Amino acid sequence: MRNRALLLVNRQARQGEKSLPEAIRCLEESGFVLIQETTQKPQDLGEIILRYQQEVDLVIIGGGDGTLNAAVDALVETRLPLGILPLGTANDLARTLRIPNSIPEACKVIAKGEIARIDLGVVNGKHFFNVASLGLSVQITQKLTKKTKQRWGIFAYAVTALQVIWESRPFHAEIQINGQSIRVKTVQIAVGNGRYYGGGMAVVHNAMIDDQRLDLYSLEIRHWWQIIPILPTMRQGRHINWSGVRSLSGEEIEVYTRKPRPINTDGEITTYTPAHFRVLPKSLAVLVPVEDSNGAGWSSNHLTSDQ
């Protein structure tokens, strides 16, 4: 029985501090014996997980996508199942897995859900859940402050994007995929493993987190204002149908640039080009909602494209 849990909460997450007592109460009422650790430094999460790996049956993480990204390497190493409390700003992984934002409901998923195995992406040795990208998204990450997140919530991504779009400049890159070498002039290259990123945008319309592939798009526009009409279509992943947007998919992708460029993985800058991306099929166990009689909840059959 999986009742011994390591509970890790990022107090700097948007809802971390205020939601912690409710989460503890809900989990203990569900029968969990908790080892509680909080941190203001997500980079310490991996060390904490490794320290307690022999004492627990699963790891429960409260925070956003950046917090989860900080823990993913240790989760892969220990092979401990993951329970998610969506306490961040965007919560894109939780959205992909259909985990409710409500703390009691998310706790119910952890207590009574089922274990599913999901794919992970890896770039230059760093694992990621959602998307790894370079270009415009890195500028957004660099400008997106904690104060902006607290003030605007999930809309902080859109607000910040509008602030930096006009400053964006194309760069040259070479993409190697499926035996092809493609040279592009682009403002952004995004490589997705999951479905959602950046506060609810979809990588492509049919992306899934267990489809054993990576989905890439390259935003090849000449002028900053050309991105404005594309933005609304990114919510459903339909931007790939626009002129100036290249879409590719494969199990391994390499990206080269003239000079090293920073890469954003799940909202955190973690590596630089040249970049080698690959998918790791079914490499992490996660607690997800059980499919109910109406066909709601999480399963491979339900993580499909928006109709």
PDB file of N, CA, C and O in Angstrom, residues 210-274:
ATOM      1  N   ASP A 210       2.158  10.594 -23.861  1.00  0.00           N
ATOM      2  CA  ASP A 210       2.536   9.180 -23.907  1.00  0.00           C
ATOM      3  C   ASP A 210       2.554   8.654 -25.339  1.00  0.00           C
ATOM      4  O   ASP A 210       2.366   7.455 -25.576  1.00  0.00           O
ATOM      5  N   ASP A 211       2.789   9.558 -26.304  1.00  0.00           N
ATOM      6  CA  ASP A 211       2.779   9.134 -27.716  1.00  0.00           C
ATOM      7  C   ASP A 211       4.158   8.751 -28.237  1.00  0.00           C
ATOM      8  O   ASP A 211       4.328   8.462 -29.411  1.00  0.00           O
ATOM      9  N   GLN A 212       5.159   8.756 -27.345  1.00  0.00           N
ATOM     10  CA  GLN A 212       6.519   8.302 -27.662  1.00  0.00           C
ATOM     11  C   GLN A 212       7.149   9.074 -28.818  1.00  0.00           C
ATOM     12  O   GLN A 212       7.883   8.526 -29.635  1.00  0.00           O
ATOM     13  N   ARG A 213       6.856  10.387 -28.866  1.00  0.00           N
ATOM     14  CA  ARG A 213       7.473  11.226 -29.890  1.00  0.00           C
ATOM     15  C   ARG A 213       7.649  12.634 -29.323  1.00  0.00           C
ATOM     16  O   ARG A 213       7.025  13.011 -28.328  1.00  0.00           O
ATOM     17  N   LEU A 214       8.498  13.390 -29.969  1.00  0.00           N
ATOM     18  CA  LEU A 214       8.659  14.813 -29.694  1.00  0.00           C
ATOM     19  C   LEU A 214       8.053  15.600 -30.844  1.00  0.00           C
ATOM     20  O   LEU A 214       8.174  15.209 -32.007  1.00  0.00           O
ATOM     21  N   ASP A 215       7.391  16.696 -30.516  1.00  0.00           N
ATOM     22  CA  ASP A 215       6.797  17.570 -31.524  1.00  0.00           C
ATOM     23  C   ASP A 215       7.529  18.906 -31.520  1.00  0.00           C
ATOM     24  O   ASP A 215       7.661  19.541 -30.474  1.00  0.00           O
ATOM     25  N   LEU A 216       8.004  19.311 -32.687  1.00  0.00           N
ATOM     26  CA  LEU A 216       8.753  20.562 -32.822  1.00  0.00           C
ATOM     27  C   LEU A 216       7.981  21.547 -33.688  1.00  0.00           C
ATOM     28  O   LEU A 216       7.373  21.153 -34.691  1.00  0.00           O
ATOM     29  N   TYR A 217       7.992  22.815 -33.286  1.00  0.00           N
ATOM     30  CA  TYR A 217       7.576  23.859 -34.222  1.00  0.00           C
ATOM     31  C   TYR A 217       8.619  24.964 -34.223  1.00  0.00           C
ATOM     32  O   TYR A 217       9.275  25.234 -33.211  1.00  0.00           O
ATOM     33  N   SER A 218       8.775  25.567 -35.377  1.00  0.00           N
ATOM     34  CA  SER A 218       9.709  26.673 -35.569  1.00  0.00           C
ATOM     35  C   SER A 218       8.919  27.867 -36.093  1.00  0.00           C
ATOM     36  O   SER A 218       8.208  27.759 -37.092  1.00  0.00           O
ATOM     37  N   LEU A 219       9.040  28.988 -35.417  1.00  0.00           N
ATOM     38  CA  LEU A 219       8.259  30.183 -35.738  1.00  0.00           C
ATOM     39  C   LEU A 219       9.102  31.081 -36.650  1.00  0.00           C
ATOM     40  O   LEU A 219       9.933  31.857 -36.188  1.00  0.00           O
ATOM     41  N   GLU A 220       8.885  30.944 -37.957  1.00  0.00           N
ATOM     42  CA  GLU A 220       9.755  31.572 -38.955  1.00  0.00           C
ATOM     43  C   GLU A 220       9.061  32.783 -39.583  1.00  0.00           C
ATOM     44  O   GLU A 220       8.665  32.766 -40.747  1.00  0.00           O
ATOM     45  N   ILE A 221       8.938  33.829 -38.785  1.00  0.00           N
ATOM     46  CA  ILE A 221       8.323  35.073 -39.249  1.00  0.00           C
ATOM     47  C   ILE A 221       9.403  36.123 -39.464  1.00  0.00           C
ATOM     48  O   ILE A 221      10.476  36.065 -38.867  1.00  0.00           O
ATOM     49  N   ARG A 222       9.109  37.092 -40.321  1.00  0.00           N
ATOM     50  CA  ARG A 222      10.093  38.131 -40.640  1.00  0.00           C
ATOM     51  C   ARG A 222       9.926  39.371 -39.771  1.00  0.00           C
ATOM     52  O   ARG A 222      10.900  40.068 -39.478  1.00  0.00           O
ATOM     53  N   HIS A 223       8.694  39.673 -39.391  1.00  0.00           N
ATOM     54  CA  HIS A 223       8.414  40.895 -38.629  1.00  0.00           C
ATOM     55  C   HIS A 223       7.666  40.549 -37.346  1.00  0.00           C
ATOM     56  O   HIS A 223       6.821  39.646 -37.340  1.00  0.00           O
ATOM     57  N   TRP A 224       7.951  41.264 -36.260  1.00  0.00           N
ATOM     58  CA  TRP A 224       7.390  40.935 -34.960  1.00  0.00           C
ATOM     59  C   TRP A 224       5.867  40.938 -34.966  1.00  0.00           C
ATOM     60  O   TRP A 224       5.227  40.122 -34.313  1.00  0.00           O
ATOM     61  N   TRP A 225       5.265  41.849 -35.750  1.00  0.00           N
ATOM     62  CA  TRP A 225       3.812  41.958 -35.716  1.00  0.00           C
ATOM     63  C   TRP A 225       3.108  40.768 -36.356  1.00  0.00           C
ATOM     64  O   TRP A 225       1.912  40.553 -36.159  1.00  0.00           O
ATOM     65  N   GLN A 226       3.845  39.950 -37.118  1.00  0.00           N
ATOM     66  CA  GLN A 226       3.228  38.778 -37.743  1.00  0.00           C
ATOM     67  C   GLN A 226       2.816  37.703 -36.733  1.00  0.00           C
ATOM     68  O   GLN A 226       2.011  36.830 -37.053  1.00  0.00           O
ATOM     69  N   ILE A 227       3.370  37.792 -35.531  1.00  0.00           N
ATOM     70  CA  ILE A 227       3.024  36.794 -34.527  1.00  0.00           C
ATOM     71  C   ILE A 227       1.681  37.075 -33.860  1.00  0.00           C
ATOM     72  O   ILE A 227       1.049  36.170 -33.312  1.00  0.00           O
ATOM     73  N   ILE A 228       1.218  38.317 -33.938  1.00  0.00           N
ATOM     74  CA  ILE A 228      -0.005  38.704 -33.228  1.00  0.00           C
ATOM     75  C   ILE A 228      -1.212  37.841 -33.627  1.00  0.00           C
ATOM     76  O   ILE A 228      -1.897  37.288 -32.757  1.00  0.00           O
ATOM     77  N   PRO A 229      -1.515  37.681 -34.934  1.00  0.00           N
ATOM     78  CA  PRO A 229      -2.673  36.846 -35.282  1.00  0.00           C
ATOM     79  C   PRO A 229      -2.468  35.360 -34.999  1.00  0.00           C
ATOM     80  O   PRO A 229      -3.440  34.599 -34.938  1.00  0.00           O
ATOM     81  N   ILE A 230      -1.203  34.936 -34.823  1.00  0.00           N
ATOM     82  CA  ILE A 230      -0.926  33.523 -34.553  1.00  0.00           C
ATOM     83  C   ILE A 230      -1.215  33.173 -33.095  1.00  0.00           C
ATOM     84  O   ILE A 230      -1.631  32.051 -32.785  1.00  0.00           O
ATOM     85  N   LEU A 231      -1.035  34.131 -32.189  1.00  0.00           N
ATOM     86  CA  LEU A 231      -1.123  33.857 -30.760  1.00  0.00           C
ATOM     87  C   LEU A 231      -2.417  33.153 -30.339  1.00  0.00           C
ATOM     88  O   LEU A 231      -2.363  32.167 -29.591  1.00  0.00           O
ATOM     89  N   PRO A 232      -3.597  33.602 -30.784  1.00  0.00           N
ATOM     90  CA  PRO A 232      -4.816  32.924 -30.331  1.00  0.00           C
ATOM     91  C   PRO A 232      -4.886  31.453 -30.748  1.00  0.00           C
ATOM     92  O   PRO A 232      -5.473  30.633 -30.031  1.00  0.00           O
ATOM     93  N   THR A 233      -4.294  31.117 -31.880  1.00  0.00           N
ATOM     94  CA  THR A 233      -4.363  29.733 -32.360  1.00  0.00           C
ATOM     95  C   THR A 233      -3.447  28.806 -31.570  1.00  0.00           C
ATOM     96  O   THR A 233      -3.586  27.580 -31.666  1.00  0.00           O
ATOM     97  N   MET A 234      -2.532  29.365 -30.781  1.00  0.00           N
ATOM     98  CA  MET A 234      -1.601  28.539 -30.020  1.00  0.00           C
ATOM     99  C   MET A 234      -2.287  27.867 -28.834  1.00  0.00           C
ATOM    100  O   MET A 234      -1.763  26.904 -28.282  1.00  0.00           O
ATOM    101  N   ARG A 235      -3.457  28.330 -28.439  1.00  0.00           N
ATOM    102  CA  ARG A 235      -4.183  27.709 -27.339  1.00  0.00           C
ATOM    103  C   ARG A 235      -4.615  26.283 -27.701  1.00  0.00           C
ATOM    104  O   ARG A 235      -4.683  25.414 -26.837  1.00  0.00           O
ATOM    105  N   GLN A 236      -4.924  26.067 -28.969  1.00  0.00           N
ATOM    106  CA  GLN A 236      -5.329  24.726 -29.416  1.00  0.00           C
ATOM    107  C   GLN A 236      -4.253  24.018 -30.230  1.00  0.00           C
ATOM    108  O   GLN A 236      -4.478  22.925 -30.756  1.00  0.00           O
ATOM    109  N   GLY A 237      -3.088  24.634 -30.350  1.00  0.00           N
ATOM    110  CA  GLY A 237      -2.024  24.020 -31.137  1.00  0.00           C
ATOM    111  C   GLY A 237      -2.256  24.093 -32.625  1.00  0.00           C
ATOM    112  O   GLY A 237      -1.655  23.351 -33.396  1.00  0.00           O
ATOM    113  N   ARG A 238      -3.122  25.030 -33.061  1.00  0.00           N
ATOM    114  CA  ARG A 238      -3.436  25.158 -34.489  1.00  0.00           C
ATOM    115  C   ARG A 238      -2.514  26.152 -35.199  1.00  0.00           C
ATOM    116  O   ARG A 238      -2.679  26.396 -36.400  1.00  0.00           O
ATOM    117  N   HIS A 239      -1.559  26.698 -34.481  1.00  0.00           N
ATOM    118  CA  HIS A 239      -0.611  27.637 -35.093  1.00  0.00           C
ATOM    119  C   HIS A 239       0.220  26.964 -36.178  1.00  0.00           C
ATOM    120  O   HIS A 239       0.738  27.636 -37.072  1.00  0.00           O
ATOM    121  N   ILE A 240       0.331  25.642 -36.115  1.00  0.00           N
ATOM    122  CA  ILE A 240       1.165  24.934 -37.099  1.00  0.00           C
ATOM    123  C   ILE A 240       0.565  25.003 -38.496  1.00  0.00           C
ATOM    124  O   ILE A 240       1.247  24.672 -39.475  1.00  0.00           O
ATOM    125  N   ASN A 241      -0.688  25.424 -38.593  1.00  0.00           N
ATOM    126  CA  ASN A 241      -1.327  25.543 -39.909  1.00  0.00           C
ATOM    127  C   ASN A 241      -1.048  26.885 -40.578  1.00  0.00           C
ATOM    128  O   ASN A 241      -1.447  27.089 -41.721  1.00  0.00           O
ATOM    129  N   TRP A 242      -0.380  27.792 -39.876  1.00  0.00           N
ATOM    130  CA  TRP A 242      -0.114  29.130 -40.414  1.00  0.00           C
ATOM    131  C   TRP A 242       1.140  29.128 -41.267  1.00  0.00           C
ATOM    132  O   TRP A 242       2.098  28.389 -41.001  1.00  0.00           O
ATOM    133  N   SER A 243       1.121  29.979 -42.280  1.00  0.00           N
ATOM    134  CA  SER A 243       2.330  30.203 -43.065  1.00  0.00           C
ATOM    135  C   SER A 243       3.395  30.799 -42.152  1.00  0.00           C
ATOM    136  O   SER A 243       3.112  31.695 -41.354  1.00  0.00           O
ATOM    137  N   GLY A 244       4.602  30.290 -42.244  1.00  0.00           N
ATOM    138  CA  GLY A 244       5.675  30.794 -41.392  1.00  0.00           C
ATOM    139  C   GLY A 244       5.882  29.974 -40.136  1.00  0.00           C
ATOM    140  O   GLY A 244       6.766  30.283 -39.335  1.00  0.00           O
ATOM    141  N   VAL A 245       5.080  28.918 -39.950  1.00  0.00           N
ATOM    142  CA  VAL A 245       5.272  28.017 -38.815  1.00  0.00           C
ATOM    143  C   VAL A 245       5.590  26.622 -39.350  1.00  0.00           C
ATOM    144  O   VAL A 245       4.794  26.024 -40.067  1.00  0.00           O
ATOM    145  N   ARG A 246       6.767  26.131 -39.031  1.00  0.00           N
ATOM    146  CA  ARG A 246       7.201  24.798 -39.470  1.00  0.00           C
ATOM    147  C   ARG A 246       6.906  23.800 -38.355  1.00  0.00           C
ATOM    148  O   ARG A 246       7.152  24.068 -37.176  1.00  0.00           O
ATOM    149  N   SER A 247       6.383  22.636 -38.701  1.00  0.00           N
ATOM    150  CA  SER A 247       6.051  21.607 -37.716  1.00  0.00           C
ATOM    151  C   SER A 247       6.729  20.293 -38.103  1.00  0.00           C
ATOM    152  O   SER A 247       6.642  19.848 -39.259  1.00  0.00           O
ATOM    153  N   LEU A 248       7.405  19.656 -37.140  1.00  0.00           N
ATOM    154  CA  LEU A 248       8.113  18.404 -37.355  1.00  0.00           C
ATOM    155  C   LEU A 248       7.919  17.513 -36.130  1.00  0.00           C
ATOM    156  O   LEU A 248       7.628  18.010 -35.038  1.00  0.00           O
ATOM    157  N   SER A 249       8.114  16.211 -36.285  1.00  0.00           N
ATOM    158  CA  SER A 249       8.051  15.313 -35.139  1.00  0.00           C
ATOM    159  C   SER A 249       9.017  14.155 -35.340  1.00  0.00           C
ATOM    160  O   SER A 249       9.311  13.754 -36.464  1.00  0.00           O
ATOM    161  N   GLY A 250       9.507  13.632 -34.217  1.00  0.00           N
ATOM    162  CA  GLY A 250      10.433  12.519 -34.269  1.00  0.00           C
ATOM    163  C   GLY A 250      10.853  12.102 -32.876  1.00  0.00           C
ATOM    164  O   GLY A 250      10.466  12.724 -31.877  1.00  0.00           O
ATOM    165  N   GLU A 251      11.651  11.055 -32.791  1.00  0.00           N
ATOM    166  CA  GLU A 251      12.109  10.556 -31.499  1.00  0.00           C
ATOM    167  C   GLU A 251      13.395  11.243 -31.045  1.00  0.00           C
ATOM    168  O   GLU A 251      13.666  11.311 -29.843  1.00  0.00           O
ATOM    169  N   GLU A 252      14.188  11.746 -31.989  1.00  0.00           N
ATOM    170  CA  GLU A 252      15.426  12.458 -31.668  1.00  0.00           C
ATOM    171  C   GLU A 252      15.551  13.676 -32.561  1.00  0.00           C
ATOM    172  O   GLU A 252      15.231  13.613 -33.753  1.00  0.00           O
ATOM    173  N   ILE A 253      16.012  14.776 -31.981  1.00  0.00           N
ATOM    174  CA  ILE A 253      16.161  16.034 -32.718  1.00  0.00           C
ATOM    175  C   ILE A 253      17.452  16.708 -32.255  1.00  0.00           C
ATOM    176  O   ILE A 253      17.750  16.729 -31.054  1.00  0.00           O
ATOM    177  N   GLU A 254      18.182  17.263 -33.192  1.00  0.00           N
ATOM    178  CA  GLU A 254      19.366  18.060 -32.848  1.00  0.00           C
ATOM    179  C   GLU A 254      19.183  19.469 -33.393  1.00  0.00           C
ATOM    180  O   GLU A 254      18.671  19.645 -34.511  1.00  0.00           O
ATOM    181  N   VAL A 255      19.585  20.450 -32.609  1.00  0.00           N
ATOM    182  CA  VAL A 255      19.487  21.851 -33.016  1.00  0.00           C
ATOM    183  C   VAL A 255      20.842  22.524 -32.799  1.00  0.00           C
ATOM    184  O   VAL A 255      21.421  22.456 -31.710  1.00  0.00           O
ATOM    185  N   TYR A 256      21.321  23.156 -33.871  1.00  0.00           N
ATOM    186  CA  TYR A 256      22.598  23.860 -33.822  1.00  0.00           C
ATOM    187  C   TYR A 256      22.368  25.339 -34.140  1.00  0.00           C
ATOM    188  O   TYR A 256      21.550  25.679 -35.006  1.00  0.00           O
ATOM    189  N   THR A 257      23.106  26.212 -33.453  1.00  0.00           N
ATOM    190  CA  THR A 257      23.049  27.649 -33.716  1.00  0.00           C
ATOM    191  C   THR A 257      24.470  28.186 -33.843  1.00  0.00           C
ATOM    192  O   THR A 257      25.434  27.531 -33.431  1.00  0.00           O
ATOM    193  N   ARG A 258      24.596  29.379 -34.425  1.00  0.00           N
ATOM    194  CA  ARG A 258      25.930  29.956 -34.658  1.00  0.00           C
ATOM    195  C   ARG A 258      26.669  30.207 -33.360  1.00  0.00           C
ATOM    196  O   ARG A 258      27.888  30.042 -33.271  1.00  0.00           O
ATOM    197  N   LYS A 259      25.949  30.639 -32.341  1.00  0.00           N
ATOM    198  CA  LYS A 259      26.535  30.822 -31.015  1.00  0.00           C
ATOM    199  C   LYS A 259      25.635  30.132 -29.998  1.00  0.00           C
ATOM    200  O   LYS A 259      24.447  29.902 -30.280  1.00  0.00           O
ATOM    201  N   PRO A 260      26.166  29.746 -28.836  1.00  0.00           N
ATOM    202  CA  PRO A 260      25.326  29.063 -27.843  1.00  0.00           C
ATOM    203  C   PRO A 260      24.118  29.915 -27.449  1.00  0.00           C
ATOM    204  O   PRO A 260      24.256  31.106 -27.157  1.00  0.00           O
ATOM    205  N   ARG A 261      22.959  29.303 -27.470  1.00  0.00           N
ATOM    206  CA  ARG A 261      21.725  29.977 -27.075  1.00  0.00           C
ATOM    207  C   ARG A 261      21.093  29.237 -25.905  1.00  0.00           C
ATOM    208  O   ARG A 261      21.048  28.008 -25.903  1.00  0.00           O
ATOM    209  N   PRO A 262      20.583  29.972 -24.911  1.00  0.00           N
ATOM    210  CA  PRO A 262      19.977  29.313 -23.751  1.00  0.00           C
ATOM    211  C   PRO A 262      18.703  28.577 -24.119  1.00  0.00           C
ATOM    212  O   PRO A 262      17.967  28.972 -25.027  1.00  0.00           O
ATOM    213  N   ILE A 263      18.441  27.491 -23.404  1.00  0.00           N
ATOM    214  CA  ILE A 263      17.259  26.665 -23.619  1.00  0.00           C
ATOM    215  C   ILE A 263      16.431  26.629 -22.341  1.00  0.00           C
ATOM    216  O   ILE A 263      16.953  26.397 -21.242  1.00  0.00           O
ATOM    217  N   ASN A 264      15.153  26.865 -22.517  1.00  0.00           N
ATOM    218  CA  ASN A 264      14.181  26.885 -21.438  1.00  0.00           C
ATOM    219  C   ASN A 264      13.517  25.506 -21.351  1.00  0.00           C
ATOM    220  O   ASN A 264      12.953  25.036 -22.329  1.00  0.00           O
ATOM    221  N   THR A 265      13.608  24.824 -20.198  1.00  0.00           N
ATOM    222  CA  THR A 265      12.919  23.547 -20.014  1.00  0.00           C
ATOM    223  C   THR A 265      11.870  23.714 -18.917  1.00  0.00           C
ATOM    224  O   THR A 265      12.210  24.001 -17.771  1.00  0.00           O
ATOM    225  N   ASP A 266      10.613  23.582 -19.274  1.00  0.00           N
ATOM    226  CA  ASP A 266       9.496  23.733 -18.326  1.00  0.00           C
ATOM    227  C   ASP A 266       9.565  25.052 -17.557  1.00  0.00           C
ATOM    228  O   ASP A 266       9.276  25.115 -16.368  1.00  0.00           O
ATOM    229  N   GLY A 267       9.976  26.102 -18.258  1.00  0.00           N
ATOM    230  CA  GLY A 267       9.978  27.426 -17.648  1.00  0.00           C
ATOM    231  C   GLY A 267      11.257  27.813 -16.946  1.00  0.00           C
ATOM    232  O   GLY A 267      11.336  28.903 -16.354  1.00  0.00           O
ATOM    233  N   GLU A 268      12.286  26.978 -17.001  1.00  0.00           N
ATOM    234  CA  GLU A 268      13.564  27.282 -16.352  1.00  0.00           C
ATOM    235  C   GLU A 268      14.687  27.137 -17.376  1.00  0.00           C
ATOM    236  O   GLU A 268      14.705  26.183 -18.153  1.00  0.00           O
ATOM    237  N   ILE A 269      15.624  28.074 -17.379  1.00  0.00           N
ATOM    238  CA  ILE A 269      16.773  27.999 -18.290  1.00  0.00           C
ATOM    239  C   ILE A 269      17.787  27.031 -17.701  1.00  0.00           C
ATOM    240  O   ILE A 269      18.324  27.266 -16.613  1.00  0.00           O
ATOM    241  N   THR A 270      18.043  25.928 -18.425  1.00  0.00           N
ATOM    242  CA  THR A 270      18.855  24.857 -17.853  1.00  0.00           C
ATOM    243  C   THR A 270      20.036  24.415 -18.715  1.00  0.00           C
ATOM    244  O   THR A 270      20.951  23.763 -18.216  1.00  0.00           O
ATOM    245  N   THR A 271      20.040  24.736 -20.007  1.00  0.00           N
ATOM    246  CA  THR A 271      21.146  24.302 -20.863  1.00  0.00           C
ATOM    247  C   THR A 271      21.253  25.232 -22.073  1.00  0.00           C
ATOM    248  O   THR A 271      20.522  26.227 -22.160  1.00  0.00           O
ATOM    249  N   TYR A 272      22.170  24.912 -22.995  1.00  0.00           N
ATOM    250  CA  TYR A 272      22.439  25.771 -24.155  1.00  0.00           C
ATOM    251  C   TYR A 272      22.615  24.908 -25.402  1.00  0.00           C
ATOM    252  O   TYR A 272      22.892  23.715 -25.326  1.00  0.00           O
ATOM    253  N   THR A 273      22.440  25.553 -26.546  1.00  0.00           N
ATOM    254  CA  THR A 273      22.771  24.880 -27.800  1.00  0.00           C
ATOM    255  C   THR A 273      24.287  24.777 -27.931  1.00  0.00           C
ATOM    256  O   THR A 273      25.009  25.599 -27.363  1.00  0.00           O
ATOM    257  N   PRO A 274      24.783  23.769 -28.677  1.00  0.00           N
ATOM    258  CA  PRO A 274      24.039  22.784 -29.469  1.00  0.00           C
ATOM    259  C   PRO A 274      23.237  21.852 -28.567  1.00  0.00           C
ATOM    260  O   PRO A 274      23.663  21.523 -27.460  1.00  0.00           O
TER     261      PRO A 274
END
